[in-house]
Short mmCIF file of C-alpha atoms and ligand atoms in Angstrom, two decimals:
data_model
loop_
_atom_site.label_atom_id
_atom_site.label_comp_id
_atom_site.label_asym_id
_atom_site.label_seq_id
_atom_site.Cartn_x
_atom_site.Cartn_y
_atom_site.Cartn_z
CA MET A 27 300.27 48.41 36.71
CA ASP A 28 303.07 45.57 36.14
CA ASP A 29 302.60 42.61 32.66
CA ARG A 30 301.87 40.32 35.24
CA GLN A 31 298.85 41.85 36.31
CA ARG A 32 298.11 43.06 33.34
CA CYS A 33 298.40 38.93 32.19
CA HIS A 34 296.26 38.48 34.40
CA GLY A 35 293.64 39.90 33.94
CA ILE A 36 293.53 38.98 30.32
CA LEU A 37 293.48 35.75 30.74
CA SER A 38 290.16 36.62 32.77
CA ASP A 39 289.24 38.54 29.70
CA LEU A 40 290.17 35.39 27.79
CA ILE A 41 288.55 32.62 29.54
CA ALA A 42 284.89 34.22 30.15
CA PHE A 43 284.73 34.29 26.41
CA PRO A 44 283.33 30.39 26.80
CA THR A 45 285.10 28.84 22.81
CA VAL A 46 283.71 25.62 23.35
CA SER A 47 285.26 24.02 19.81
CA ALA A 48 281.33 23.63 18.36
CA ASP A 49 280.89 27.38 18.60
CA SER A 50 281.67 30.31 17.81
CA ASN A 51 284.92 32.03 18.65
CA LEU A 52 284.23 35.55 16.75
CA ASP A 53 283.77 37.93 20.19
CA LEU A 54 287.07 36.95 21.60
CA ILE A 55 288.79 36.86 18.42
CA ALA A 56 287.79 40.75 18.10
CA TYR A 57 288.57 41.72 22.14
CA VAL A 58 292.10 40.68 21.00
CA ALA A 59 292.17 42.54 17.88
CA ASN A 60 290.76 45.26 19.85
CA LEU A 61 293.56 45.25 21.74
CA LEU A 62 296.29 44.56 19.23
CA GLU A 63 295.36 47.50 16.73
CA ASP A 64 295.59 49.65 20.06
CA ALA A 65 299.48 48.45 20.55
CA GLY A 66 300.17 49.49 16.56
CA ALA A 67 299.71 46.02 15.21
CA THR A 68 298.03 45.64 11.80
CA VAL A 69 295.60 42.90 12.07
CA GLU A 70 293.51 40.78 10.03
CA VAL A 71 290.87 38.83 9.93
CA GLN A 72 290.57 35.57 8.92
CA GLN A 73 286.75 33.71 9.01
CA ASN A 74 285.41 30.39 7.89
CA PRO A 75 283.27 29.65 5.57
CA ASP A 76 280.31 30.46 7.28
CA GLY A 77 281.58 33.06 9.22
CA THR A 78 280.57 31.38 12.31
CA LYS A 79 284.62 31.47 14.00
CA ALA A 80 287.74 32.40 13.03
CA ASN A 81 291.21 32.87 12.76
CA LEU A 82 293.17 36.26 13.68
CA PHE A 83 297.05 37.35 12.64
CA ALA A 84 297.87 40.67 13.38
CA THR A 85 301.66 42.24 12.79
CA MET A 86 304.04 44.29 14.21
CA GLY A 87 306.08 45.54 12.02
CA SER A 88 306.64 45.53 8.45
CA THR A 89 303.87 43.93 6.76
CA ASP A 90 306.78 42.82 3.44
CA GLN A 91 309.17 42.12 5.24
CA GLY A 92 309.82 38.03 5.48
CA GLY A 93 312.09 36.52 8.44
CA GLY A 94 309.79 37.06 11.50
CA ILE A 95 308.62 35.14 14.62
CA VAL A 96 305.13 34.20 15.03
CA LEU A 97 303.52 33.52 18.04
CA SER A 98 300.85 30.75 17.58
CA GLY A 99 298.12 29.36 19.54
CA HIS A 100 294.63 28.67 19.38
CA THR A 101 291.53 29.81 20.73
CA ASP A 102 289.28 27.04 20.84
CA VAL A 103 288.84 24.79 24.42
CA VAL A 104 287.32 21.15 24.91
CA PRO A 105 283.74 21.56 26.04
CA VAL A 106 283.60 21.16 30.13
CA ALA A 107 280.32 19.43 29.58
CA ASP A 108 279.66 15.86 31.40
CA GLN A 109 282.62 16.99 33.62
CA ASP A 110 283.07 17.38 37.07
CA TRP A 111 283.72 20.78 37.80
CA THR A 112 283.77 22.63 41.28
CA ARG A 113 283.84 26.33 40.38
CA ASP A 114 282.40 28.26 37.10
CA PRO A 115 284.32 26.96 34.18
CA PHE A 116 284.97 30.24 32.42
CA LYS A 117 285.55 32.21 35.28
CA MET A 118 289.19 32.64 36.42
CA VAL A 119 289.68 32.66 39.48
CA GLU A 120 293.16 32.15 41.27
CA VAL A 121 293.45 30.01 44.42
CA ASP A 122 297.14 29.18 46.03
CA GLY A 123 299.25 29.88 43.16
CA ASN A 124 297.10 28.85 40.24
CA LEU A 125 294.38 30.35 38.10
CA PHE A 126 291.60 27.69 37.31
CA GLY A 127 289.71 27.68 34.55
CA ARG A 128 288.88 26.02 30.76
CA GLY A 129 291.52 27.13 28.74
CA THR A 130 293.99 28.47 30.80
CA CYS A 131 296.64 26.73 29.63
CA ASP A 132 295.73 24.28 27.29
CA MET A 133 296.25 27.56 25.81
CA LYS A 134 294.90 30.52 26.44
CA GLY A 135 297.77 31.75 29.38
CA PHE A 136 299.99 31.56 26.59
CA ILE A 137 297.93 34.10 24.35
CA ALA A 138 297.28 35.99 27.33
CA ALA A 139 301.71 36.29 27.78
CA THR A 140 301.80 37.06 24.21
CA LEU A 141 298.98 40.24 24.62
CA ALA A 142 300.87 41.26 27.70
CA LYS A 143 303.85 41.82 26.42
CA VAL A 144 303.18 43.32 23.09
CA ASP A 145 304.80 46.81 24.05
CA VAL A 146 308.36 44.97 24.46
CA LEU A 147 307.72 42.87 21.18
CA ARG A 148 306.84 46.21 19.90
CA ASP A 149 309.71 47.55 20.35
CA ALA A 150 311.47 44.70 19.48
CA ALA A 151 309.97 44.58 15.99
CA THR A 152 311.59 47.07 14.25
CA LYS A 153 314.35 44.72 14.72
CA ARG A 154 312.31 41.55 12.67
CA PRO A 155 308.36 41.66 12.53
CA ILE A 156 306.57 39.51 15.56
CA HIS A 157 303.38 37.55 14.14
CA PHE A 158 300.96 36.80 16.57
CA ALA A 159 298.60 33.54 15.10
CA PHE A 160 295.40 32.64 16.92
CA THR A 161 293.19 30.33 15.36
CA TYR A 162 289.88 28.74 15.58
CA ASP A 163 289.02 24.66 15.83
CA GLU A 164 292.10 23.03 16.66
CA GLU A 165 290.74 20.76 19.43
CA VAL A 166 288.84 19.24 16.32
CA GLY A 167 291.49 18.78 14.26
CA CYS A 168 293.55 21.42 13.36
CA ILE A 169 291.40 24.00 10.83
CA GLY A 170 291.34 26.87 11.50
CA ALA A 171 295.24 26.52 11.51
CA GLN A 172 295.16 24.66 8.09
CA SER A 173 293.41 28.14 6.68
CA LEU A 174 295.96 30.14 7.88
CA ILE A 175 298.84 27.91 6.42
CA ASP A 176 296.87 27.99 3.18
CA LEU A 177 296.65 32.23 3.46
CA LEU A 178 300.41 32.64 4.32
CA ALA A 179 302.02 29.74 2.00
CA ALA A 180 300.32 32.43 -1.17
CA ARG A 181 302.37 35.37 -0.01
CA PRO A 182 305.71 36.33 -1.16
CA VAL A 183 306.82 37.49 2.42
CA ARG A 184 306.87 34.39 5.01
CA PRO A 185 308.25 34.35 8.52
CA SER A 186 310.22 31.83 9.35
CA ILE A 187 310.26 30.77 12.83
CA ALA A 188 306.97 29.38 14.47
CA LEU A 189 306.31 28.91 18.18
CA ILE A 190 303.81 26.85 19.37
CA GLY A 191 302.25 28.18 22.93
CA GLU A 192 301.34 24.49 23.95
CA PRO A 193 301.54 23.51 27.70
CA THR A 194 304.94 21.59 27.94
CA MET A 195 306.24 23.47 31.05
CA MET A 196 308.00 25.85 29.38
CA GLN A 197 310.27 23.37 28.03
CA VAL A 198 311.32 22.65 24.61
CA ILE A 199 309.38 20.23 22.03
CA GLU A 200 310.87 19.58 18.58
CA GLY A 201 308.74 16.96 17.64
CA HIS A 202 305.50 14.81 17.73
CA LYS A 203 303.65 12.22 14.85
CA GLY A 204 300.66 13.66 12.95
CA CYS A 205 297.56 12.44 13.52
CA CYS A 206 295.12 11.32 10.15
CA GLU A 207 291.21 10.01 10.98
CA TYR A 208 289.33 8.68 8.66
CA THR A 209 286.14 7.08 7.70
CA VAL A 210 285.28 4.46 5.69
CA THR A 211 281.94 4.64 4.18
CA PHE A 212 281.02 0.83 2.91
CA THR A 213 277.50 0.09 0.51
CA GLY A 214 277.10 -2.96 -1.03
CA ALA A 215 273.96 -4.78 -1.85
CA ALA A 216 270.99 -6.65 0.66
CA GLY A 217 269.34 -9.84 -0.25
CA HIS A 218 268.91 -13.82 2.00
CA GLY A 219 271.17 -15.11 3.57
CA SER A 220 271.28 -18.04 2.14
CA ALA A 221 272.35 -16.53 -1.62
CA PRO A 222 275.49 -15.38 -0.63
CA ASP A 223 276.94 -14.86 -4.22
CA ARG A 224 273.50 -12.92 -5.29
CA GLY A 225 273.94 -9.38 -2.58
CA VAL A 226 277.53 -7.28 -2.21
CA ASN A 227 278.10 -7.82 1.79
CA ALA A 228 279.57 -4.09 2.52
CA VAL A 229 280.50 -6.15 6.42
CA GLU A 230 283.20 -7.90 4.04
CA TYR A 231 283.90 -6.01 1.97
CA ALA A 232 285.02 -3.60 5.30
CA VAL A 233 287.02 -6.87 6.81
CA ARG A 234 289.00 -7.03 3.48
CA TYR A 235 289.97 -3.62 3.85
CA ILE A 236 290.89 -3.62 7.71
CA ASN A 237 293.25 -6.81 6.66
CA ARG A 238 294.90 -5.09 3.99
CA LEU A 239 295.67 -2.17 7.27
CA MET A 240 296.46 -4.12 9.67
CA GLU A 241 299.21 -5.72 6.89
CA LEU A 242 300.08 -2.64 6.45
CA ARG A 243 300.73 -1.20 9.42
CA GLN A 244 303.53 -4.42 10.16
CA ALA A 245 304.75 -2.56 6.73
CA LEU A 246 304.72 0.17 8.94
CA ILE A 247 307.36 -1.19 11.39
CA ASP A 248 309.41 -3.07 8.95
CA ARG A 249 310.04 1.21 7.66
CA CYS A 250 310.75 2.84 10.72
CA PRO A 251 313.41 5.19 10.67
CA PRO A 252 316.71 3.63 12.16
CA ASP A 253 317.14 7.21 13.81
CA SER A 254 313.20 7.59 14.83
CA ARG A 255 313.08 9.16 18.63
CA PHE A 256 309.32 8.53 18.77
CA ASP A 257 307.75 5.69 21.56
CA PRO A 258 307.07 3.62 19.29
CA PRO A 259 309.29 4.55 16.73
CA HIS A 260 307.46 3.75 13.60
CA SER A 261 304.28 4.90 12.47
CA THR A 262 301.04 3.13 13.61
CA ILE A 263 297.36 2.08 12.26
CA ASN A 264 294.94 1.80 14.92
CA VAL A 265 291.32 0.78 13.69
CA GLY A 266 288.67 1.94 16.42
CA SER A 267 285.74 0.95 15.40
CA LEU A 268 283.39 -0.43 12.82
CA HIS A 269 279.16 -1.08 12.64
CA GLY A 270 278.19 -3.03 9.89
CA GLY A 271 274.42 -4.92 9.13
CA SER A 272 271.89 -5.79 10.81
CA ALA A 273 270.55 -9.84 11.42
CA HIS A 274 272.02 -13.14 11.59
CA ASN A 275 270.35 -14.31 7.49
CA VAL A 276 270.27 -10.87 5.95
CA ILE A 277 273.48 -10.17 3.60
CA ALA A 278 274.84 -6.39 5.00
CA ALA A 279 274.40 -3.36 2.28
CA ARG A 280 276.35 -0.89 4.82
CA ALA A 281 279.38 -1.05 6.59
CA VAL A 282 281.27 1.79 8.40
CA LEU A 283 284.70 1.15 9.72
CA GLU A 284 286.62 4.26 12.21
CA TRP A 285 290.16 3.90 11.50
CA GLU A 286 293.46 6.69 12.24
CA MET A 287 296.91 6.48 11.54
CA ARG A 288 299.70 8.01 13.50
CA PRO A 289 303.20 8.60 10.63
CA VAL A 290 306.66 9.97 12.36
CA VAL A 291 307.46 11.21 8.21
CA PRO A 292 304.73 11.89 5.94
CA GLU A 293 305.75 9.85 3.50
CA ASP A 294 304.10 6.99 5.02
CA HIS A 295 301.17 8.58 5.50
CA GLU A 296 301.59 8.91 1.23
CA PHE A 297 302.19 5.48 1.62
CA VAL A 298 299.21 4.00 3.07
CA LEU A 299 296.84 6.28 1.48
CA ASN A 300 298.30 5.66 -2.38
CA ASP A 301 297.92 1.95 -1.02
CA LEU A 302 294.91 1.68 0.09
CA ARG A 303 293.16 4.34 -2.80
CA ASP A 304 294.94 0.91 -5.35
CA TYR A 305 293.98 -1.08 -3.34
CA VAL A 306 289.65 -0.66 -2.75
CA GLY A 307 290.63 0.84 -6.94
CA ASP A 308 291.47 -2.22 -8.37
CA VAL A 309 290.30 -5.26 -6.13
CA LEU A 310 287.21 -4.68 -3.58
CA LEU A 311 285.36 -2.57 -5.68
CA PRO A 312 285.50 -3.52 -9.16
CA ASP A 313 285.20 -7.22 -6.95
CA MET A 314 281.83 -5.87 -5.52
CA ARG A 315 280.44 -4.30 -8.72
CA ARG A 316 280.31 -7.64 -10.41
CA VAL A 317 277.58 -8.13 -8.28
CA ALA A 318 276.13 -4.41 -8.46
CA ASN A 319 277.63 -1.94 -10.15
CA TRP A 320 276.16 0.55 -7.59
CA ALA A 321 278.48 -0.44 -4.77
CA GLU A 322 280.49 2.38 -2.93
CA ILE A 323 283.18 3.00 -0.30
CA GLU A 324 283.71 6.34 0.30
CA THR A 325 286.71 7.75 2.27
CA GLU A 326 286.26 10.74 5.11
CA ILE A 327 288.95 12.99 5.66
CA ILE A 328 288.11 13.62 10.01
CA GLY A 329 291.81 15.48 10.22
CA GLU A 330 294.74 15.06 8.84
CA VAL A 331 297.02 16.18 11.35
CA ALA A 332 300.88 17.01 10.35
CA GLY A 333 303.39 15.61 12.50
CA LEU A 334 306.39 17.51 14.10
CA THR A 335 309.72 15.84 12.45
CA PRO A 336 312.21 16.61 14.33
CA MET A 337 315.24 18.34 12.08
CA GLU A 338 318.84 18.25 12.64
CA HIS A 339 318.77 21.98 11.54
CA ASN A 340 315.90 24.00 13.87
CA ALA A 341 316.35 27.46 13.97
CA ALA A 342 313.22 27.80 15.89
CA ARG A 343 314.21 24.96 18.63
CA ASP A 344 317.65 27.14 18.48
CA LEU A 345 315.85 30.77 20.03
CA MET A 346 314.01 28.81 22.80
CA PHE A 347 316.88 27.23 23.76
CA ARG A 348 319.02 30.80 24.20
CA LEU A 349 315.29 32.47 25.40
CA THR A 350 314.88 29.16 28.17
CA GLY A 351 318.39 28.07 29.35
CA ALA A 352 317.12 24.76 28.25
CA ASN A 353 319.91 22.22 26.52
CA ALA A 354 317.83 18.95 25.10
CA ALA A 355 314.85 19.00 23.08
CA GLN A 356 311.61 16.06 23.64
CA THR A 357 309.68 14.68 21.37
CA VAL A 358 305.76 14.74 23.03
CA PRO A 359 302.51 12.23 22.27
CA PHE A 360 300.17 14.80 21.67
CA GLY A 361 299.27 16.48 18.44
CA THR A 362 299.63 20.69 17.45
CA GLU A 363 299.46 22.98 14.63
CA ALA A 364 303.67 22.72 14.41
CA GLY A 365 303.72 20.24 11.91
CA LEU A 366 301.91 22.58 9.22
CA PHE A 367 304.14 25.55 10.13
CA GLN A 368 306.62 23.16 9.18
CA SER A 369 305.03 22.34 6.25
CA ILE A 370 305.23 25.26 4.46
CA GLY A 371 309.18 25.35 5.55
CA MET A 372 309.28 27.53 8.68
CA ASP A 373 310.86 25.98 11.58
CA ALA A 374 308.62 24.75 14.79
CA VAL A 375 309.14 24.75 17.82
CA ILE A 376 306.53 23.90 21.03
CA CYS A 377 307.05 26.08 23.91
CA GLY A 378 304.49 26.91 26.78
CA PRO A 379 303.40 26.87 30.09
CA GLY A 380 301.74 24.80 32.29
CA SER A 381 301.44 20.85 32.20
CA ILE A 382 299.11 18.61 29.49
CA ASP A 383 297.75 16.61 32.16
CA GLN A 384 295.81 19.64 33.41
CA ALA A 385 294.73 19.78 29.52
CA HIS A 386 291.52 18.61 29.29
CA LYS A 387 290.22 18.25 32.40
CA PRO A 388 287.62 19.57 35.32
CA ASP A 389 288.89 22.25 37.06
CA GLU A 390 291.95 23.14 34.43
CA PHE A 391 295.05 25.13 35.49
CA LEU A 392 297.64 27.18 35.03
CA SER A 393 299.97 27.87 37.74
CA VAL A 394 301.23 31.29 38.10
CA ASP A 395 305.05 30.02 38.26
CA GLN A 396 304.60 28.72 34.80
CA LEU A 397 302.98 31.72 33.62
CA ASP A 398 305.67 33.71 34.76
CA SER A 399 308.29 31.63 33.42
CA CYS A 400 306.44 32.72 30.03
CA LEU A 401 306.49 36.26 30.66
CA THR A 402 310.50 36.19 31.34
CA MET A 403 310.71 34.19 28.25
CA LEU A 404 308.62 36.30 26.08
CA ASP A 405 310.82 39.74 27.82
CA ARG A 406 313.86 37.72 26.78
CA LEU A 407 312.68 36.61 23.20
CA ALA A 408 312.25 41.01 22.51
CA GLY A 409 315.42 41.30 24.18
CA THR A 410 316.98 39.10 21.21
ZN1 ZN B 517 295.37 22.63 22.65
#
């Protein structure tokens, strides 16, 4: 069996594990761990706190040697419920040069390609280690990758390059914005609408908070880095929803606000959060507690996905230029785990088979040509 057939076989197996983010990925991880162990890799499985999901980190070559290359992908897929599939999403089929199934392009195709090439990668790992990092819960905020990064950051030696195989049609991607989502709950004091000063109106405080967000949105435009490569070039804030109150004549005791920020540089993220912390602590809460000392503003972090900042020097990007023949790198509007690797001082790049246009859609597919290009790239990686 050649590597291409092997790759299709592995991909078909991976698709058959219905690893929707809400469900366990442990069966898939056990399958991959087995395959990598048989090929001679050192495999570590890192479970989530309740033991229902896991990351896998495997090393070909020496585990004490730094400077290796990480091939990274997420094992979870988005749900298929409420989508109009014309075939079984968890049974891969090939039709006219396309492989159909949930997760074919986002992003089990890349994972299957790396696993099909374990033998050549093992031979190449005598020069520098090659690692496999397969995570859980990427689609719901890069939760698995965050704990994997914490694990790597605590080690005396770590890899220097990360390749994230999200679908880019094998284009080299060197940047994306961060994506940070928050839910803020305002707890005030109910009362009769005829006496507004005897209650604490949670909706009114939520509106003041939103006004502050709108001021910060303007400030972020003014802070736009002159050399930004993003569209729009500055960090953005969006107010997604506001729910609160109960009736015309009742002082609203509770309001819930959902908002997000997409920072182009980590400093903008800090700038906004610091400003809001001070505004809440110095202005809003003291005002609320003058009337009701139990009043509260609580912020829940739904997800904080670090951006991937384009860098002048990026060994991961330059390596992918050599392996794919590309000579320019782009930025993309979607978030990935790449920024997390960058946050611990690694060079990171995104390049993988398939199109993001097919990701998250019914009848998701990956073209065989794209998978072939990825296999060729991995052969070249082994040869460098
Ligand atoms: Zn993805």
